[in-house]
Amino acid sequence: MTSVIRDFSRLCLHTITTKPWSLSEAIAGYTKAGVVGITVWRSALAELGLAGSAQALRSSGLKVVSLCRGGFFPAGTAQGRQDAIDDNRRAVDEAAELGAPLIVLVCGAVPCMPLQEGRKQIADGIAAVLPYAEAAGVKLAIEPLHPMYADSRSAINTLGQANDVVEAIGNPALGVTVDVYHLWWDPDLEPQIRRAGESIFSFHISDWRTPTRDLLNDRTLMGQGCINIRQIRGWVEQAGFTGYNEVEIFSDEYWAGNQTEYVERIKAAYLSYA
Ligand code: ZN
């Protein structure tokens, strides 16, 4: 039986969840709401710049859980693949300066490239970036995406495929992110979570609205959809994960509303359904 969450000591919000807020507004809003952790999306760094963002985060007292996102390794040309590696090294520099211990990888896919080739290019790209990340003290996590994104966002669509890459590369600085939105449907999810074990570096939560109105921006609050989040959290914790529960909700509907009220709704849903 998975334990009920009673406080916000492991609650982390992704800046994309409150997309209308600038980074300064997110820092102020999260702090005021008693949120402990923040995962920073790279797009949120534009407002204050890298040094300014790092300074604001340091003085906020918020725990920077990860930087989102690296990846997008496959490309049709060698130059394209090298550009992706260079961009991921820049993300490592950013993470190091922000004090983020982890970069989450949305691994990428090229429309009409065979998925096997995409996965090979992803593994090659990760292998090329890992030594640089290790030297900076930054870990990398492969986030498998729902197969509806296999055309253009990720050729890694199950936790089993992510575990395969992690095992093949065999570096303790490489692990996986379990995102319930992407993985809840997978009949092998429980054994693959067990297999991932200590290589589970982060855990993302939201819910799957039925019917979904948009394949990208219609995630919903925990408890409003059909994912048994608490059960999956139980599997992840049984596998040894003790990190943050990161709320990552892309939602045109919620982005259109008052973000301060929305954060309070997230907190209530978190206690009741996560
Ligand atoms: Zn995620």
JSON list of N, CA and C in Angstrom, two decimals, residues 40 43 83 105 144 163 177 198 206 215-216:
[
{"chain": "A", "resi": 40, "resn": "VAL", "atom": "N", "xyz": [13.59, 23.86, -13.65]},
{"chain": "A", "resi": 40, "resn": "VAL", "atom": "CA", "xyz": [13.65, 25.04, -14.52]},
{"chain": "A", "resi": 40, "resn": "VAL", "atom": "C", "xyz": [13.71, 24.62, -15.98]},
{"chain": "A", "resi": 43, "resn": "SER", "atom": "N", "xyz": [13.81, 27.69, -21.37]},
{"chain": "A", "resi": 43, "resn": "SER", "atom": "CA", "xyz": [13.16, 28.89, -21.91]},
{"chain": "A", "resi": 43, "resn": "SER", "atom": "C", "xyz": [12.94, 29.94, -20.82]},
{"chain": "A", "resi": 83, "resn": "ASP", "atom": "N", "xyz": [25.60, 19.54, -33.78]},
{"chain": "A", "resi": 83, "resn": "ASP", "atom": "CA", "xyz": [24.95, 20.73, -33.20]},
{"chain": "A", "resi": 83, "resn": "ASP", "atom": "C", "xyz": [24.17, 20.33, -31.94]},
{"chain": "A", "resi": 105, "resn": "LEU", "atom": "N", "xyz": [16.32, 14.51, -20.43]},
{"chain": "A", "resi": 105, "resn": "LEU", "atom": "CA", "xyz": [16.49, 14.42, -21.88]},
{"chain": "A", "resi": 105, "resn": "LEU", "atom": "C", "xyz": [15.21, 13.99, -22.57]},
{"chain": "A", "resi": 144, "resn": "PRO", "atom": "N", "xyz": [11.42, 8.64, -21.30]},
{"chain": "A", "resi": 144, "resn": "PRO", "atom": "CA", "xyz": [10.66, 8.06, -22.41]},
{"chain": "A", "resi": 144, "resn": "PRO", "atom": "C", "xyz": [9.37, 8.85, -22.60]},
{"chain": "A", "resi": 163, "resn": "ASN", "atom": "N", "xyz": [15.67, 1.88, -20.27]},
{"chain": "A", "resi": 163, "resn": "ASN", "atom": "CA", "xyz": [16.53, 1.01, -19.47]},
{"chain": "A", "resi": 163, "resn": "ASN", "atom": "C", "xyz": [17.59, 0.33, -20.33]},
{"chain": "A", "resi": 177, "resn": "THR", "atom": "N", "xyz": [13.97, 9.15, -16.26]},
{"chain": "A", "resi": 177, "resn": "THR", "atom": "CA", "xyz": [12.87, 9.89, -15.63]},
{"chain": "A", "resi": 177, "resn": "THR", "atom": "C", "xyz": [11.59, 9.11, -15.88]},
{"chain": "A", "resi": 198, "resn": "GLU", "atom": "N", "xyz": [17.75, 2.04, -8.88]},
{"chain": "A", "resi": 198, "resn": "GLU", "atom": "CA", "xyz": [18.43, 3.28, -8.46]},
{"chain": "A", "resi": 198, "resn": "GLU", "atom": "C", "xyz": [18.73, 4.21, -9.62]},
{"chain": "A", "resi": 206, "resn": "SER", "atom": "N", "xyz": [1.26, 14.31, -13.48]},
{"chain": "A", "resi": 206, "resn": "SER", "atom": "CA", "xyz": [0.17, 15.12, -14.05]},
{"chain": "A", "resi": 206, "resn": "SER", "atom": "C", "xyz": [-0.92, 14.08, -14.28]},
{"chain": "A", "resi": 215, "resn": "LEU", "atom": "N", "xyz": [-2.95, 16.94, -28.11]},
{"chain": "A", "resi": 215, "resn": "LEU", "atom": "CA", "xyz": [-1.95, 15.92, -27.78]},
{"chain": "A", "resi": 215, "resn": "LEU", "atom": "C", "xyz": [-0.75, 16.49, -27.02]},
{"chain": "A", "resi": 216, "resn": "LEU", "atom": "N", "xyz": [-0.60, 17.79, -26.98]},
{"chain": "A", "resi": 216, "resn": "LEU", "atom": "CA", "xyz": [0.54, 18.36, -26.28]},
{"chain": "A", "resi": 216, "resn": "LEU", "atom": "C", "xyz": [0.12, 19.15, -25.04]}
]
